[in-house]
């Protein structure tokens, strides 16, 4: 009898068809091609030295680049809110690396970023690897996860002072006015005041007729003073903010703008006295205000360009002008979504004889291929565009 077990062991092993492996590779490759990697579009800085701004041409001046960018917090990224965006470009891994790659290519000395979440888990360590240190202010409120950040290169600038801006502090002015008009509230105990604050935090956010509710928007800002040491010593104040968004609360945005500039004026005086200097002043951010509206008009009113809507006694306490406006004119848009496309982001500086803009970051036209179909998309990881300017400072 033939032992079948022994025979099977000596039979040659069958050769499997090679098309199985090839077929799998083709399927995988086809699937990967449906989600192309994000390729951020970065435009160049263009010179504005021929513009009517009396540019500085001294070779020994300090030059630095500042970029402002609302990067769109991931906590606000939902496909239901952004149905026009390719789903792949809304995922955190793709967006975060695209944002980081874009910031790297912009090569700024100062970044003013808004809607920054994942600061500790992502941005701080990754920006550190690119040579930046950071200052981060998270929005007020337990459910608010994003905030404002200033990143700077220690090789270029040394941080010497910083202050937080809490727009909820406006509530204290309302309470002070109420107390001054009410003898009963004047005699309220500290314990009762604590109870009142607890009640305020539980009030219905839709009760906008109550000024304590109307003004409590949990928005923040940050301002910092930096000493630039090369080629000579100079102090630069950089402020970054994000004002409230709702057009129905234009009065709240204007109140925030007034509080911002009052704090900025105080901070400038503090730095001037402390370091016996005349610091340069730069303010950047998402102001959620279009060119010519009340907030915009107020911000530049200290520069002698107050609009008819701004009373003389309400002119800003600091002189500011928009770097794009005085060079090429405000961009056609910095925010681009199906429901709204317009300019909301600005870089403002305090004009003087020793600081001038020398270049600005170019922005796309409405028909540029990389913005057709609105943002975010595979070329722009946020619904906003970055704006930027390069400044030169001469010796005082």
Coordinates of C-alpha atoms in Angstrom, one line a residue:
X1 CA 0.0 0.0 0.0
X2 CA 1.3 3.5 -0.9
X3 CA 1.6 5.8 2.1
X4 CA -0.3 8.9 0.8
X5 CA 1.0 11.1 3.6
X6 CA 4.6 10.5 2.5
X7 CA 3.7 11.1 -1.1
X8 CA 2.1 14.4 -0.4
X9 CA 5.1 15.6 1.5
X10 CA 7.3 15.0 -1.6
X11 CA 5.0 16.7 -4.1
X12 CA 6.2 20.1 -5.4
X13 CA 4.5 23.2 -3.8
X14 CA 2.0 24.9 -6.1
X15 CA 3.0 28.3 -7.5
X16 CA 0.5 31.0 -6.6
X17 CA -0.5 33.4 -9.4
X18 CA 1.4 36.6 -9.2
X19 CA -1.6 38.8 -10.3
X20 CA -3.0 38.7 -6.7
X21 CA -0.2 40.9 -5.3
X22 CA -0.3 43.3 -8.3
X23 CA -4.0 43.6 -8.0
X24 CA -3.8 44.6 -4.3
X25 CA -1.2 47.2 -5.1
X26 CA -3.4 48.8 -7.7
X27 CA -6.4 49.0 -5.4
X28 CA -4.4 50.6 -2.6
X29 CA -2.8 53.1 -4.9
X30 CA -6.2 54.0 -6.3
X31 CA -7.6 54.6 -2.9
X32 CA -4.8 56.8 -1.8
X33 CA -5.2 59.0 -4.9
X34 CA -8.7 60.0 -3.8
X35 CA -7.2 62.0 -0.9
X36 CA -4.3 64.0 -2.3
X37 CA -2.1 65.6 0.3
X38 CA -2.7 69.3 1.1
X39 CA -0.4 71.6 -0.7
X40 CA -0.5 75.1 1.0
X41 CA -0.3 78.0 -1.4
X42 CA 2.2 80.5 -0.2
X43 CA 2.5 83.8 -2.0
X44 CA 5.5 86.1 -1.9
X45 CA 6.1 89.4 -0.2
X46 CA 6.2 92.3 -2.7
X47 CA 8.1 95.5 -2.2
X48 CA 6.1 98.7 -1.5
X49 CA 9.1 101.0 -1.3
X50 CA 7.8 102.8 -4.4
X51 CA 4.5 103.6 -2.6
X52 CA 3.9 107.1 -1.2
X53 CA 5.1 106.2 2.4
X54 CA 8.5 107.8 2.4
X55 CA 10.3 104.4 2.8
X56 CA 13.5 104.0 4.7
X57 CA 16.5 103.0 2.6
X58 CA 19.2 103.0 5.2
X59 CA 21.2 99.8 5.2
X60 CA 21.7 99.8 8.9
X61 CA 18.0 99.7 9.8
X62 CA 16.3 96.8 11.7
X63 CA 14.1 94.7 9.4
X64 CA 11.5 92.2 10.7
X65 CA 8.5 90.4 9.3
X66 CA 5.2 90.0 11.0
X67 CA 2.4 87.7 9.8
X68 CA -1.2 87.6 11.2
X69 CA -3.3 84.5 10.6
X70 CA -6.6 83.1 11.9
X71 CA -5.8 79.5 11.5
X72 CA -9.3 78.2 12.3
X73 CA -9.5 76.2 15.5
X74 CA -10.1 72.5 15.0
X75 CA -12.9 72.6 17.5
X76 CA -14.9 74.7 15.0
X77 CA -14.1 72.4 12.1
X78 CA -17.2 70.4 11.3
X79 CA -18.3 69.0 7.9
X80 CA -21.8 70.2 8.5
X81 CA -20.6 73.8 8.9
X82 CA -18.1 73.5 6.0
X83 CA -19.9 71.4 3.4
X84 CA -18.1 73.1 0.5
X85 CA -14.7 71.9 1.8
X86 CA -13.2 68.5 0.7
X87 CA -13.6 66.2 3.8
X88 CA -9.9 65.2 3.8
X89 CA -8.7 68.7 4.2
X90 CA -10.8 69.1 7.4
X91 CA -9.1 66.4 9.3
X92 CA -6.8 67.5 12.1
X93 CA -3.7 65.6 10.9
X94 CA -3.8 67.1 7.4
X95 CA -4.7 70.6 8.6
X96 CA -2.2 70.8 11.4
X97 CA 0.7 69.8 9.1
X98 CA -0.5 72.1 6.4
X99 CA -0.7 75.0 8.8
X100 CA 2.8 74.3 10.2
X101 CA 4.2 74.0 6.7
X102 CA 2.7 77.3 5.7
X103 CA 4.1 79.1 8.7
X104 CA 7.5 77.6 8.0
X105 CA 7.4 78.9 4.4
X106 CA 6.3 82.4 5.5
X107 CA 9.5 82.8 7.5
X108 CA 8.2 85.6 9.8
X109 CA 10.0 86.9 12.9
X110 CA 6.6 87.4 14.6
X111 CA 3.4 85.4 14.1
X112 CA 0.1 86.7 15.5
X113 CA -2.3 83.7 15.4
X114 CA -5.9 83.6 16.3
X115 CA -8.2 80.6 17.0
X116 CA -5.3 78.6 18.3
X117 CA -6.3 75.4 20.0
X118 CA -4.1 72.3 20.6
X119 CA -1.4 74.8 21.7
X120 CA 0.2 72.5 24.3
X121 CA -0.3 69.3 22.4
X122 CA 0.9 70.6 19.0
X123 CA 1.8 74.2 18.3
X124 CA 4.2 74.9 21.1
X125 CA 6.6 72.0 20.5
X126 CA 6.4 72.2 16.7
X127 CA 7.0 75.9 16.6
X128 CA 9.8 75.4 19.1
X129 CA 11.4 73.0 16.6
X130 CA 11.2 75.8 14.0
X131 CA 13.0 78.2 16.4
X132 CA 10.1 80.1 17.9
X133 CA 9.0 80.8 21.5
X134 CA 5.3 81.5 22.2
X135 CA 2.9 83.4 24.3
X136 CA -0.6 82.0 24.5
X137 CA -3.8 83.4 26.0
X138 CA -6.8 81.0 26.0
X139 CA -10.3 82.5 25.7
X140 CA -12.3 83.0 28.9
X141 CA -14.9 80.4 29.7
X142 CA -14.8 76.7 30.5
X143 CA -16.0 75.6 27.1
X144 CA -13.7 77.9 25.1
X145 CA -10.7 75.9 23.9
X146 CA -9.0 78.4 21.5
X147 CA -7.2 81.6 22.0
X148 CA -4.5 84.0 20.7
X149 CA -0.8 83.3 20.4
X150 CA 2.2 85.4 19.5
X151 CA 5.2 83.3 18.3
X152 CA 8.6 85.1 18.0
X153 CA 12.2 84.2 17.3
X154 CA 14.4 84.6 20.3
X155 CA 17.3 85.0 17.9
X156 CA 15.6 88.2 16.7
X157 CA 13.8 89.6 19.7
X158 CA 13.9 89.3 23.5
X159 CA 10.6 89.3 25.4
X160 CA 10.7 92.0 28.1
X161 CA 7.0 92.4 29.1
X162 CA 3.5 91.0 28.4
X163 CA -0.1 91.6 29.4
X164 CA -3.3 89.7 28.9
X165 CA -6.4 91.5 27.6
X166 CA -9.8 90.2 28.8
X167 CA -12.7 91.8 27.1
X168 CA -15.0 90.4 29.8
X169 CA -13.4 93.1 32.0
X170 CA -15.9 95.4 30.3
X171 CA -18.5 93.8 32.6
X172 CA -16.8 95.5 35.6
X173 CA -17.5 98.9 34.1
X174 CA -21.2 98.1 33.7
X175 CA -21.3 96.9 37.3
X176 CA -19.5 100.0 38.5
X177 CA -22.0 102.2 36.8
X178 CA -24.8 100.3 38.3
X179 CA -23.4 100.5 41.8
X180 CA -22.8 104.3 41.5
X181 CA -26.5 104.7 40.7
X182 CA -27.8 102.5 43.4
X183 CA -27.3 103.0 47.1
X184 CA -28.4 99.5 47.8
X185 CA -25.8 98.0 45.5
X186 CA -23.2 100.2 47.0
X187 CA -23.7 98.5 50.3
X188 CA -23.6 95.0 48.9
X189 CA -21.2 92.7 50.7
X190 CA -18.3 90.9 49.2
X191 CA -20.1 87.6 49.7
X192 CA -23.2 89.0 47.8
X193 CA -20.9 90.1 45.0
X194 CA -19.6 86.6 44.6
X195 CA -23.1 85.3 44.5
X196 CA -23.9 87.9 41.8
X197 CA -21.0 86.7 39.6
X198 CA -22.1 83.2 40.0
X199 CA -25.6 84.2 38.8
X200 CA -24.1 86.1 35.9
X201 CA -22.3 83.0 34.7
X202 CA -25.6 81.1 34.6
X203 CA -27.7 83.7 32.8
X204 CA -29.3 82.8 29.5
X205 CA -26.9 83.9 26.7
X206 CA -29.9 84.8 24.6
X207 CA -30.9 87.6 27.0
X208 CA -29.0 90.3 25.0
X209 CA -31.0 93.1 26.6
X210 CA -28.9 92.7 29.7
X211 CA -25.6 94.5 29.2
X212 CA -23.8 91.9 31.5
X213 CA -24.9 89.2 29.1
X214 CA -24.4 91.2 26.0
X215 CA -20.8 92.1 26.8
X216 CA -19.7 88.7 28.0
X217 CA -18.3 87.2 24.9
X218 CA -15.2 85.5 26.3
X219 CA -12.9 87.2 23.7
X220 CA -9.2 87.9 24.5
X221 CA -6.0 89.5 23.3
X222 CA -2.4 89.7 24.2
X223 CA 0.3 92.4 24.0
X224 CA 4.0 92.0 24.5
X225 CA 7.1 94.2 24.4
X226 CA 10.2 92.9 22.7
X227 CA 13.8 94.3 22.7
X228 CA 15.5 93.9 19.3
X229 CA 19.3 94.1 19.9
X230 CA 20.7 94.0 16.3
X231 CA 22.0 96.1 14.7
X232 CA 20.9 98.5 17.5
X233 CA 18.6 98.4 20.5
X234 CA 14.9 99.1 19.9
X235 CA 11.6 98.2 21.7
X236 CA 8.7 96.9 19.6
X237 CA 5.2 96.3 21.1
X238 CA 3.2 93.6 19.3
X239 CA -0.4 93.1 20.1
X240 CA -2.7 90.3 18.9
X241 CA -6.5 90.0 19.3
X242 CA -9.7 88.4 18.0
X243 CA -12.8 90.5 18.4
X244 CA -16.3 89.1 18.6
X245 CA -17.9 87.9 15.3
X246 CA -21.6 88.6 15.4
X247 CA -22.7 91.5 13.1
X248 CA -25.8 91.9 15.3
X249 CA -23.5 92.9 18.2
X250 CA -21.7 95.7 16.4
X251 CA -21.8 97.8 19.6
X252 CA -20.0 95.0 21.5
X253 CA -17.3 94.9 18.9
X254 CA -16.8 98.7 19.1
X255 CA -16.7 98.5 23.0
X256 CA -14.0 95.8 22.7
X257 CA -12.0 97.9 20.2
X258 CA -12.1 100.9 22.5
X259 CA -11.0 98.8 25.5
X260 CA -8.2 97.3 23.4
X261 CA -6.8 100.7 22.4
X262 CA -7.1 102.1 25.9
X263 CA -5.1 99.1 27.3
X264 CA -2.6 99.4 24.4
X265 CA -2.1 103.1 25.2
X266 CA -1.5 102.4 28.9
X267 CA 0.9 99.6 28.0
X268 CA 2.9 101.8 25.6
X269 CA 3.2 104.5 28.3
X270 CA 4.4 101.8 30.8
X271 CA 7.0 100.5 28.4
X272 CA 8.2 104.0 27.5
X273 CA 8.7 104.9 31.1
X274 CA 10.2 101.6 32.1
X275 CA 12.8 101.5 29.3
X276 CA 13.1 105.3 28.6
X277 CA 12.3 104.8 24.9
X278 CA 9.8 105.5 22.2
X279 CA 8.6 102.0 21.2
X280 CA 7.2 101.0 17.9
X281 CA 3.6 99.8 18.0
X282 CA 2.0 97.0 16.0
X283 CA -1.5 95.6 16.3
X284 CA -2.7 92.6 14.4
X285 CA -5.6 90.2 14.4
X286 CA -9.0 89.2 13.3
X287 CA -11.2 92.2 14.0
X288 CA -14.4 90.8 12.5
X289 CA -15.0 94.2 10.9
X290 CA -14.9 95.2 7.3
X291 CA -13.1 98.3 6.0
X292 CA -15.1 101.5 6.7
X293 CA -17.3 100.2 9.4
X294 CA -17.4 101.7 12.9
X295 CA -14.7 99.4 14.4
X296 CA -12.3 100.0 11.5
X297 CA -13.0 103.7 11.5
X298 CA -12.3 103.9 15.2
X299 CA -9.1 102.0 15.0
X300 CA -7.6 104.5 12.5
X301 CA -9.3 107.6 14.0
X302 CA -6.3 108.5 16.1
X303 CA -4.4 109.0 12.8
X304 CA -6.5 112.0 11.9
X305 CA -8.7 110.0 9.6
X306 CA -11.9 109.8 11.7
X307 CA -15.0 108.9 9.8
X308 CA -18.2 110.9 10.2
X309 CA -19.5 108.2 12.5
X310 CA -16.7 108.9 15.0
X311 CA -17.1 111.8 17.4
X312 CA -14.0 113.9 18.0
X313 CA -14.0 113.0 21.7
X314 CA -14.1 109.3 20.8
X315 CA -11.0 109.3 18.7
X316 CA -8.6 106.5 19.4
X317 CA -5.9 107.2 22.1
X318 CA -3.2 105.9 19.9
X319 CA -2.3 106.7 16.3
X320 CA -2.7 103.7 14.0
X321 CA -2.9 103.0 10.3
X322 CA -3.4 99.8 8.3
X323 CA -0.3 98.6 6.5
X324 CA -2.2 97.4 3.5
X325 CA -4.4 100.5 3.2
X326 CA -1.4 102.9 3.1
X327 CA 0.5 100.7 0.6
X328 CA -1.7 98.9 -1.8
X329 CA -5.2 99.3 -0.4
X330 CA -7.0 96.9 1.8
X331 CA -7.3 93.3 0.3
X332 CA -10.5 92.4 -1.5
X333 CA -10.9 89.6 1.1
X334 CA -9.1 87.8 3.9
X335 CA -12.1 85.5 4.8
X336 CA -13.6 83.4 2.1
X337 CA -16.7 81.2 2.7
X338 CA -20.0 80.8 0.8
X339 CA -21.9 82.9 3.2
X340 CA -19.3 85.7 3.6
X341 CA -16.3 86.9 1.7
X342 CA -14.7 90.1 2.7
X343 CA -11.8 91.6 4.7
X344 CA -11.7 91.0 8.4
X345 CA -8.0 90.8 9.3
X346 CA -5.6 93.7 9.6
X347 CA -2.1 94.7 10.6
X348 CA -2.0 98.2 12.1
X349 CA 1.1 100.2 13.0
X350 CA 1.7 103.5 14.6
X351 CA 3.3 105.7 12.0
X352 CA 6.5 107.6 12.8
X353 CA 9.6 108.9 11.2
X354 CA 11.6 105.8 12.1
X355 CA 9.3 102.8 11.2
X356 CA 8.0 102.1 7.7
X357 CA 6.6 99.1 5.9
X358 CA 8.8 97.9 3.1
X359 CA 6.9 94.9 1.8
X360 CA 3.5 93.2 2.2
X361 CA 2.4 89.6 1.6
X362 CA 0.5 89.2 -1.6
X363 CA -3.1 87.9 -1.5
X364 CA -5.1 86.1 -4.1
X365 CA -7.7 87.6 -6.4
X366 CA -11.3 86.4 -6.2
X367 CA -10.8 84.3 -9.4
X368 CA -7.5 82.8 -8.3
X369 CA -7.7 79.0 -8.8
X370 CA -6.5 78.3 -5.2
X371 CA -9.6 80.1 -3.7
X372 CA -12.3 79.0 -6.2
X373 CA -14.8 77.0 -4.3
X374 CA -14.2 78.8 -1.0
X375 CA -12.0 78.0 2.0
X376 CA -10.8 75.8 3.6
X377 CA -9.5 73.6 0.7
X378 CA -6.4 71.7 -0.3
X379 CA -4.4 74.9 -0.7
X380 CA -5.6 76.8 2.3
X381 CA -6.1 75.0 5.7
X382 CA -8.2 77.8 7.2
X383 CA -11.2 79.9 6.1
X384 CA -9.0 83.0 6.5
X385 CA -5.9 84.0 4.6
X386 CA -2.6 84.9 6.2
X387 CA -1.6 88.6 5.9
X388 CA 1.9 89.9 6.5
X389 CA 4.2 92.9 6.3
X390 CA 7.9 93.5 6.6
X391 CA 9.0 96.7 8.5
X392 CA 12.2 98.6 8.7
X393 CA 13.2 100.7 11.7
X394 CA 15.8 103.4 11.5
X395 CA 17.8 104.9 14.4
X396 CA 15.8 107.5 16.4

